Tab-separated table of C-alpha atoms and ligand atoms in Angstrom:
chain	number	residue	atom	x	y	z
A	1	UNK	CA	47.552	1.663	21.788
A	2	UNK	CA	46.549	-1.756	24.016
A	3	UNK	CA	42.807	-1.708	23.680
A	4	UNK	CA	42.618	-4.595	25.882
A	5	UNK	CA	40.702	-4.495	28.654
A	6	UNK	CA	41.137	-5.874	32.233
A	7	UNK	CA	38.291	-7.118	34.587
A	8	UNK	CA	38.100	-7.318	38.271
A	9	UNK	CA	35.579	-9.797	39.752
A	10	UNK	CA	34.924	-10.168	43.153
A	11	UNK	CA	33.216	-13.564	44.136
A	12	UNK	CA	34.576	-15.066	41.231
A	13	UNK	CA	35.143	-18.502	42.853
A	14	UNK	CA	31.605	-19.683	42.294
A	15	UNK	CA	27.791	-18.838	40.851
A	16	UNK	CA	27.239	-15.434	38.747
A	17	UNK	CA	31.182	-14.231	39.252
A	18	UNK	CA	32.587	-17.660	37.951
A	19	UNK	CA	30.360	-17.249	35.082
A	20	UNK	CA	31.220	-13.855	34.113
A	21	UNK	CA	35.051	-14.861	34.212
A	22	UNK	CA	34.170	-17.438	31.944
A	23	UNK	CA	32.556	-14.985	29.465
A	24	UNK	CA	35.230	-12.671	29.764
A	25	UNK	CA	38.297	-14.681	28.862
A	26	UNK	CA	35.879	-15.796	26.033
A	27	UNK	CA	35.857	-12.730	24.992
A	28	UNK	CA	39.670	-11.667	25.651
A	29	UNK	CA	39.293	-9.900	28.622
A	30	UNK	CA	42.000	-9.821	31.167
A	31	UNK	CA	41.126	-11.203	34.340
A	32	UNK	CA	41.699	-10.597	38.066
A	33	UNK	CA	39.620	-13.233	40.069
A	34	UNK	CA	38.515	-12.418	43.740
A	35	UNK	CA	37.591	-14.581	46.516
A	36	UNK	CA	38.516	-16.558	49.637
A	37	UNK	CA	38.570	-19.923	48.413
A	38	UNK	CA	42.837	-20.417	47.107
A	39	UNK	CA	41.867	-23.737	45.550
A	40	UNK	CA	38.937	-22.654	43.099
A	41	UNK	CA	40.775	-19.794	42.331
A	42	UNK	CA	43.789	-21.451	41.311
A	43	UNK	CA	41.581	-24.260	39.164
A	44	UNK	CA	39.195	-21.188	37.474
A	45	UNK	CA	42.671	-19.164	36.682
A	46	UNK	CA	44.190	-22.492	35.149
A	47	UNK	CA	41.351	-23.132	32.924
A	48	UNK	CA	41.127	-19.534	31.721
A	49	UNK	CA	44.812	-18.705	31.375
A	50	UNK	CA	43.949	-20.727	28.071
A	51	UNK	CA	41.891	-17.733	26.958
A	52	UNK	CA	43.469	-14.816	28.298
A	53	UNK	CA	45.744	-13.380	31.007
A	54	UNK	CA	44.554	-13.958	34.597
A	55	UNK	CA	45.745	-13.022	38.201
A	56	UNK	CA	43.815	-14.001	41.303
A	57	UNK	CA	44.134	-12.328	44.464
A	58	UNK	CA	42.476	-13.792	47.896
A	59	UNK	CA	40.801	-11.586	50.217
A	60	UNK	CA	37.677	-10.852	52.404
A	61	UNK	CA	35.823	-8.015	51.150
A	62	UNK	CA	34.806	-7.372	54.344
A	63	UNK	CA	38.554	-7.176	55.975
A	64	UNK	CA	39.261	-3.353	54.514
A	65	UNK	CA	42.890	-3.606	55.093
A	66	UNK	CA	43.276	-6.880	52.911
A	67	UNK	CA	41.468	-5.369	50.410
A	68	UNK	CA	43.400	-2.369	49.987
A	69	UNK	CA	46.697	-4.313	50.404
A	70	UNK	CA	45.490	-6.551	47.645
A	71	UNK	CA	44.457	-4.375	44.843
A	72	UNK	CA	47.709	-1.864	45.836
A	73	UNK	CA	49.971	-4.875	45.830
A	74	UNK	CA	48.618	-6.060	41.952
A	75	UNK	CA	51.166	-6.698	39.437
A	76	UNK	CA	52.375	-4.093	36.934
A	77	UNK	CA	50.223	-5.687	33.873
A	78	UNK	CA	47.341	-5.812	36.301
A	79	UNK	CA	47.201	-2.114	37.573
A	80	UNK	CA	44.852	-0.579	35.313
A	81	UNK	CA	41.476	-1.956	35.857
A	82	UNK	CA	38.766	-0.974	33.595
A	83	UNK	CA	35.882	-2.937	34.618
A	84	UNK	CA	34.787	-3.222	38.375
A	85	UNK	CA	32.159	-6.089	38.618
A	86	UNK	CA	31.224	-6.062	42.470
A	87	UNK	CA	29.662	-9.258	42.610
A	88	UNK	CA	30.804	-11.009	45.956
A	89	UNK	CA	27.695	-11.568	48.380
A	90	UNK	CA	25.460	-14.018	49.619
A	91	UNK	CA	22.113	-13.826	51.918
A	92	UNK	CA	22.693	-15.647	55.138
A	93	UNK	CA	19.466	-17.009	57.156
A	94	UNK	CA	15.991	-16.219	56.309
A	95	UNK	CA	14.114	-15.426	59.279
A	96	UNK	CA	11.506	-12.973	60.412
A	97	UNK	CA	12.965	-9.446	61.973
A	98	UNK	CA	11.996	-11.066	65.265
A	99	UNK	CA	14.206	-14.394	65.098
A	100	UNK	CA	17.068	-12.868	62.912
A	101	UNK	CA	20.502	-13.829	64.097
A	102	UNK	CA	22.669	-10.497	64.701
A	103	UNK	CA	25.965	-12.405	63.313
A	104	UNK	CA	23.743	-13.097	59.949
A	105	UNK	CA	22.839	-9.218	59.988
A	106	UNK	CA	26.436	-8.476	60.618
A	107	UNK	CA	27.789	-11.017	57.442
A	108	UNK	CA	25.357	-9.048	55.007
A	109	UNK	CA	25.911	-5.323	55.750
A	110	UNK	CA	29.531	-6.584	56.122
A	111	UNK	CA	29.768	-8.280	53.048
A	112	UNK	CA	26.968	-7.190	50.665
A	113	UNK	CA	27.413	-3.577	51.512
A	114	UNK	CA	30.435	-2.168	52.959
A	115	UNK	CA	32.612	-5.133	51.339
A	116	UNK	CA	31.203	-3.512	47.861
A	117	UNK	CA	32.270	-0.288	49.320
A	118	UNK	CA	35.939	-1.221	50.018
A	119	UNK	CA	36.467	-2.767	46.648
A	120	UNK	CA	35.138	0.413	45.197
A	121	UNK	CA	37.286	2.720	47.253
A	122	UNK	CA	40.657	0.807	46.211
A	123	UNK	CA	39.697	1.010	42.776
A	124	UNK	CA	37.323	4.370	41.744
A	125	UNK	CA	40.779	6.595	41.994
A	126	UNK	CA	42.450	5.577	39.297
A	127	UNK	CA	39.425	5.453	36.726
A	128	UNK	CA	38.351	8.970	38.091
A	129	UNK	CA	42.149	9.935	37.191
A	130	UNK	CA	42.211	8.491	33.934
A	131	UNK	CA	38.396	9.742	33.669
A	132	UNK	CA	37.307	6.035	32.147
A	133	UNK	CA	35.938	3.109	33.573
A	134	UNK	CA	32.898	0.996	34.343
A	135	UNK	CA	31.533	-0.148	37.794
A	136	UNK	CA	28.900	-3.190	37.950
A	137	UNK	CA	27.222	-3.522	41.069
A	138	UNK	CA	25.351	-6.968	41.164
A	139	UNK	CA	22.031	-5.956	43.228
A	140	UNK	CA	18.475	-8.043	42.827
A	141	UNK	CA	15.508	-8.481	42.893
A	142	UNK	CA	15.777	-8.441	46.705
A	143	UNK	CA	16.906	-4.396	46.176
A	144	UNK	CA	13.447	-3.397	44.648
A	145	UNK	CA	10.812	-5.542	46.649
A	146	UNK	CA	11.225	-6.690	50.311
A	147	UNK	CA	9.501	-9.855	50.678
A	148	UNK	CA	8.719	-12.320	53.954
A	149	UNK	CA	11.935	-13.090	55.688
A	150	UNK	CA	13.984	-11.413	53.520
A	151	UNK	CA	14.365	-7.964	55.676
A	152	UNK	CA	18.252	-7.606	56.178
A	153	UNK	CA	19.016	-9.116	52.709
A	154	UNK	CA	17.080	-7.056	51.080
A	155	UNK	CA	18.191	-4.085	52.777
A	156	UNK	CA	21.536	-4.977	52.122
A	157	UNK	CA	20.493	-5.167	48.118
A	158	UNK	CA	18.514	-1.990	48.351
A	159	UNK	CA	21.797	-0.523	49.906
A	160	UNK	CA	23.531	-1.808	46.525
A	161	UNK	CA	20.963	-0.120	44.265
A	162	UNK	CA	20.908	2.962	46.354
A	163	UNK	CA	24.918	3.160	46.462
A	164	UNK	CA	24.565	2.329	42.070
A	165	UNK	CA	22.730	5.292	41.897
A	166	UNK	CA	24.931	7.652	44.330
A	167	UNK	CA	28.274	6.328	42.034
A	168	UNK	CA	26.710	7.287	38.888
A	169	UNK	CA	25.512	10.732	39.896
A	170	UNK	CA	29.152	11.423	41.472
A	171	UNK	CA	31.174	9.862	38.843
A	172	UNK	CA	29.181	11.428	36.409
A	173	UNK	CA	31.681	14.601	35.708
A	174	UNK	CA	34.697	11.640	34.988
A	175	UNK	CA	32.692	9.688	32.289
A	176	UNK	CA	32.698	6.372	34.231
A	177	UNK	CA	29.738	3.974	33.832
A	178	UNK	CA	28.012	2.658	36.620
A	179	UNK	CA	25.489	-0.186	36.091
A	180	UNK	CA	23.568	-2.149	38.722
A	181	UNK	CA	22.551	-6.143	37.286
A	182	UNK	CA	19.399	-7.193	39.580
A	183	UNK	CA	18.853	-10.952	38.841
A	184	UNK	CA	15.771	-12.887	40.728
A	185	UNK	CA	16.506	-16.514	41.685
A	186	UNK	CA	19.475	-17.696	40.028
A	187	UNK	CA	20.659	-21.340	40.594
A	188	UNK	CA	24.080	-21.053	42.588
A	189	UNK	CA	25.433	-21.933	45.861
A	190	UNK	CA	23.300	-18.995	47.282
A	191	UNK	CA	20.870	-21.085	48.777
A	192	UNK	CA	23.442	-23.228	50.290
A	193	UNK	CA	25.028	-20.359	51.887
A	194	UNK	CA	21.826	-18.899	52.872
A	195	UNK	CA	20.727	-22.309	54.676
A	196	UNK	CA	23.945	-23.323	55.955
A	197	UNK	CA	23.932	-26.497	54.129
A	198	UNK	CA	20.416	-27.407	55.329
A	199	UNK	CA	18.647	-29.956	52.823
A	200	UNK	CA	16.247	-26.585	52.479
A	201	UNK	CA	18.379	-25.359	50.054
A	202	UNK	CA	17.706	-28.403	47.667
A	203	UNK	CA	13.965	-27.396	47.087
A	204	UNK	CA	14.884	-23.517	46.145
A	205	UNK	CA	15.216	-24.241	42.444
A	206	UNK	CA	12.868	-27.406	42.311
A	207	UNK	CA	9.651	-27.182	40.185
A	208	UNK	CA	10.576	-24.643	37.561
A	209	UNK	CA	13.787	-23.295	35.618
A	210	UNK	CA	15.768	-20.891	37.508
A	211	UNK	CA	17.801	-18.164	35.652
A	212	UNK	CA	21.425	-20.182	35.319
A	213	UNK	CA	24.540	-17.851	36.055
A	214	UNK	CA	25.502	-18.061	33.093
A	215	UNK	CA	21.913	-16.182	31.890
A	216	UNK	CA	23.061	-13.247	34.625
A	217	UNK	CA	26.878	-13.375	33.077
A	218	UNK	CA	25.423	-12.932	29.390
A	219	UNK	CA	23.975	-9.816	30.699
A	220	UNK	CA	26.733	-8.275	32.220
A	221	UNK	CA	28.898	-8.966	28.970
A	222	UNK	CA	26.094	-6.710	27.117
A	223	UNK	CA	26.464	-4.045	29.270
A	224	UNK	CA	30.115	-4.271	29.056
A	225	UNK	CA	30.195	-4.378	25.170
A	226	UNK	CA	27.585	-1.607	24.712
A	227	UNK	CA	29.595	1.651	22.906
A	228	UNK	CA	31.086	4.008	24.885
A	229	UNK	CA	27.867	6.363	24.721
A	230	UNK	CA	25.719	3.735	25.977
A	231	UNK	CA	25.481	2.858	29.487
A	232	UNK	CA	23.036	0.315	31.000
A	233	UNK	CA	21.840	1.437	34.131
A	234	UNK	CA	19.652	-0.595	36.165
A	235	UNK	CA	18.488	-3.995	34.687
A	236	UNK	CA	16.058	-6.084	36.494
A	237	UNK	CA	16.084	-10.050	35.413
A	238	UNK	CA	13.880	-13.015	36.153
A	239	UNK	CA	13.488	-16.400	34.686
A	240	UNK	CA	10.133	-16.877	32.973
A	241	UNK	CA	8.450	-18.462	36.079
A	242	UNK	CA	9.154	-15.937	38.220
A	243	UNK	CA	6.865	-12.764	38.359
A	244	UNK	CA	8.073	-11.039	41.844
A	245	UNK	CA	9.942	-12.403	45.060
A	246	UNK	CA	6.583	-13.914	46.027
A	247	UNK	CA	5.151	-15.554	42.457
A	248	UNK	CA	6.987	-18.212	40.730
A	249	UNK	CA	5.151	-20.908	38.717
A	250	UNK	CA	6.455	-24.347	39.865
A	251	UNK	CA	5.010	-27.539	38.341
B	1	NDP	P1	27.408	-17.927	45.299
B	1	NDP	O1	27.183	-18.633	46.465
B	1	NDP	O2	27.427	-19.042	44.226
B	1	NDP	O3	28.992	-17.427	45.104
B	1	NDP	C1	29.398	-15.968	46.080
B	1	NDP	C2	30.533	-15.610	45.776
B	1	NDP	O4	30.841	-14.291	46.536
B	1	NDP	C3	31.229	-16.592	46.077
B	1	NDP	O5	32.814	-16.527	44.647
B	1	NDP	C4	32.200	-16.189	46.935
B	1	NDP	O6	33.604	-16.790	47.146
B	1	NDP	C5	31.999	-15.084	47.311
B	1	NDP	N1	32.333	-14.444	48.505
B	1	NDP	C6	31.173	-14.444	49.767
B	1	NDP	N2	31.739	-14.018	50.453
B	1	NDP	C7	32.744	-13.309	50.369
B	1	NDP	C8	33.860	-12.405	51.469
B	1	NDP	N3	33.399	-12.501	52.362
B	1	NDP	N4	34.703	-12.213	50.958
B	1	NDP	C9	35.275	-12.197	49.529
B	1	NDP	N5	34.366	-12.920	48.716
B	1	NDP	C10	33.044	-13.499	49.212
B	1	NDP	O7	26.130	-17.096	44.833
B	1	NDP	P2	26.003	-15.975	43.501
B	1	NDP	O8	26.498	-16.315	42.407
B	1	NDP	O9	24.477	-15.917	43.482
B	1	NDP	O10	25.980	-14.558	44.103
B	1	NDP	C11	26.444	-13.537	43.682
B	1	NDP	C12	26.548	-12.416	44.012
B	1	NDP	O11	24.966	-12.233	43.074
B	1	NDP	C13	25.822	-12.207	45.528
B	1	NDP	O12	25.857	-10.572	45.401
B	1	NDP	C14	24.252	-12.460	45.632
B	1	NDP	O13	23.594	-11.431	46.476
B	1	NDP	C15	23.861	-11.765	43.732
B	1	NDP	N6	22.268	-12.272	43.676
B	1	NDP	C16	22.052	-13.873	43.791
B	1	NDP	C17	20.952	-14.387	43.260
B	1	NDP	C18	20.505	-15.708	43.198
B	1	NDP	O14	19.878	-16.191	43.224
B	1	NDP	N7	21.705	-16.705	43.438
B	1	NDP	C19	19.827	-13.530	42.655
B	1	NDP	C20	20.230	-12.037	42.449
B	1	NDP	C21	21.605	-11.731	43.345
B	1	NDP	P3	34.439	-17.213	48.331
B	1	NDP	O15	33.855	-18.405	49.295
B	1	NDP	O16	35.587	-18.062	48.043
B	1	NDP	O17	34.817	-15.944	49.529
B	2	8X3	C1	18.725	-13.418	45.325
B	2	8X3	C2	17.483	-13.685	45.060
B	2	8X3	O1	15.004	-13.579	45.884
B	2	8X3	O2	16.658	-14.940	47.179
B	2	8X3	O3	19.311	-12.167	46.090
B	2	8X3	O4	16.270	-12.411	47.143
B	2	8X3	S1	16.217	-14.116	46.544
């Protein structure tokens, strides 16, 4: 019996998703890498193919047809997905609700919430059929606590935590594990995206040691490597300097 598992990771071209792909490859997990930046997908696939079998898919998670088409067209060797890492997402803007940009709100709800649902919808039926699988949703400390100007991003991550709980309940009869990993500040391209390339992004991780994407990837691998009877349901992780969304000890 082939015991090698296959993981599909959304947002594998950067940050937490890319670091997770590296850790999984080191442990011999087959990979389906997803993202929109083809050049990055090619580079990561080339590097990790030395360690494991890798396939990449280019689609926007907020485009439901593109999601279904990409996943339905997977080659035979990659059709069985044992582990789904719903990681693609970002914050767009940091504005008081009265100043918020509607396009930013649409992007966060469409990608962080609906995108996660579209990808899950395309994969859950094969997991329920086999009565096995593990879904890991990347929430955030912003899914546990709302902070000033975080409004819609925090709402999108509260939704991720709620959807994770709903999945765990509904998929319980099928023996499917469902996990939320909720990090605080992680030094990735997240702030570059949030501030649309503005220099403000450079200050977010200054004066303290933020979580690194590899720290979160380790936690994700911990969750997927527990024995069959153990499910890490919900994990909140901060760097040592962070106590809450608004309390960070800086030099
Ligand atoms: P990055 O910006 O470094 O990575 C985001 C990833 O998401 C990229 O690979 C990007 O790929 C992908 N992505 C974004 N939009 C889409 C889309 N519409 N369709 C497909 N893929 C998309 O950020 P992080 O690694 O930090 O973020 C990963 C997850 O972690 C997000 O859900 C974020 O909310 C969450 N998180 C981040 C924290 C942080 O402080 N950094 C803390 C807590 C949670 P591409 O552009 O190639 O499509
Ligand atoms: C990312 C962490 O604090 O910027 O989810 O919302 S935070």
